Amino acid sequence: MISEYQNKRRFFHSIYREYICKQMSLLKLHDLYFKPYLHKDEISAIVKRLATEVKADLPKGETPLFIGILNGCFLFVADFVREFKGNCETSFVKLASYNGTSSTENVKQLLGINEDLTGRTVIILEDIIDTGNTLQEIYTIFKNRNLKELKIVTLFFKPDVYRKELPINYIGKNIEDKFIVGYGLDYNNLGRNYPAIYQLTTPPKMKNIVLFGPPGAGKGTQAEFLKEMYHLVHISTGDVFRFNIKNQTELGLLAKKYMDEGDLVPDEVTVNMLKAEVEKNTGANGFIFDGFPRTQSQAIALDEFLAEKGEQINGMIALEVPEDILITRLLERGKTSGRADDINEIKIRNRFNEYHTKTAILKDYFEAQDKYYGINGVGSISDITKRISEVFTTL
Ligand code: AMP
């Protein structure tokens, strides 16, 4: 029997999965890594422009026949014809030209159109044109079909490797000669289903973790051990804010009013500060993010920021501790830490409230990426370190 609770979790997981698929984080397909290159919204804008231009150039009342070159074009054609205002016919042919990541010289011919095309305006829809070998085949195939007109539309074009003189009527975007996947394009059959375009990149060099848990869970304490053991850079956003408050910087003055009340500092301020801290340590083996991300938009910002660098979060390690133990720990810490947000139970409760309403959902966010690792955070410090390292070494 599936409980209502399990059903709800499944529902949220499916939403998160879909959501994450649309985000721009690093992609691993077979043995290779790909980083974000074109967001789905940019692709939509290009497709819309192409459809508008094609329509504008057609004689009034003309019903074109759009022919997509499978497999890569299927998403492009689907979106293109929906943006095309007016009647049109749609068909597909299949010509395989890619095998792995390099363009093969011999294009195989597999035609799927048998009807009479005499007098028709045929508009070929290609996902990508690089050497032009496939295009050559297309021109050869349609040469003797007595068409009224043959036009070529390509979503992407690689000018640096194009070796033909054949005309291309509409180009969505010129791109450099790097292997791309997503939005119909594949690497050995994977990657076609992603709504964005990704570019081949080198494997990540870092191992990055998010150390997660409510206030008082022991993130700071454990981070001290982990950074020594694995030569990582520890970034605690709380510590960075406190350092800025102590030094009375502009950032410190801004953060103080939120922190003193146990409220979260606004995302934009926190994200910019976090990025600056990462940039200070470009050669690092990896980072322990402690106290960050704390909201969904911080998590997305972190994913995107790392992906641009060809890096990623390897896992979220969460310290799970019951709330009554946490409050005792925090009040105890408040006796010596001098932290305004540790000495007052109302402020501590507010921090838990912020955690439950804004931060706890990040468990689902990382779980949906298969990156959530819950650890029992009750016990001796060394036992907990051991539990964490057992997980860390598998990441
Ligand atoms: P911490 O030392 O992690 O318990 O953080 C102490 C306080 O710093 C929090 O209660 C927030 O006011 C602020 N803070 C730390 N990290 C973040 C973050 N990622 N987003 C927003 N506020 C934060």
Short mmCIF file of C-alpha atoms and ligand atoms in Angstrom, two decimals, residues 237-238 241-242 259 263-265 270 291-292 294 298 339 341 351, ligand 1:
data_model
loop_
_atom_site.label_atom_id
_atom_site.label_comp_id
_atom_site.label_asym_id
_atom_site.label_seq_id
_atom_site.Cartn_x
_atom_site.Cartn_y
_atom_site.Cartn_z
CA THR A 237 28.41 31.62 4.36
CA GLY A 238 27.55 32.29 8.02
CA PHE A 241 28.93 37.15 6.94
CA ARG A 242 30.25 37.24 10.52
CA MET A 259 21.25 37.62 10.95
CA ASP A 263 16.27 35.64 9.18
CA LEU A 264 17.95 34.64 5.95
CA VAL A 265 20.03 37.24 4.14
CA THR A 270 24.33 35.68 -0.57
CA GLY A 291 25.21 26.90 5.16
CA PHE A 292 24.78 27.27 1.41
CA ARG A 294 19.71 27.51 1.89
CA GLN A 298 20.48 29.47 -4.21
CA ARG A 339 26.47 34.87 18.60
CA ASP A 341 21.31 34.33 17.24
CA ARG A 351 16.07 29.94 12.51
P1 AMP B 1 25.03 29.90 10.06
O1 AMP B 1 26.35 30.29 10.63
O2 AMP B 1 25.17 29.03 8.84
O3 AMP B 1 24.09 29.33 11.08
O4 AMP B 1 24.34 31.24 9.49
C1 AMP B 1 23.99 32.30 10.38
C2 AMP B 1 23.10 33.30 9.67
O5 AMP B 1 23.77 33.83 8.51
C3 AMP B 1 21.80 32.75 9.14
O6 AMP B 1 20.79 32.66 10.13
C4 AMP B 1 21.47 33.78 8.07
O7 AMP B 1 21.00 34.98 8.65
C5 AMP B 1 22.84 34.08 7.47
N1 AMP B 1 23.14 33.14 6.36
C6 AMP B 1 24.15 32.21 6.29
N2 AMP B 1 24.13 31.52 5.15
C7 AMP B 1 23.07 32.00 4.45
C8 AMP B 1 22.50 31.68 3.21
N3 AMP B 1 23.00 30.70 2.43
N4 AMP B 1 21.42 32.40 2.81
C9 AMP B 1 20.89 33.37 3.55
N5 AMP B 1 21.37 33.71 4.76
C10 AMP B 1 22.45 33.03 5.22
#
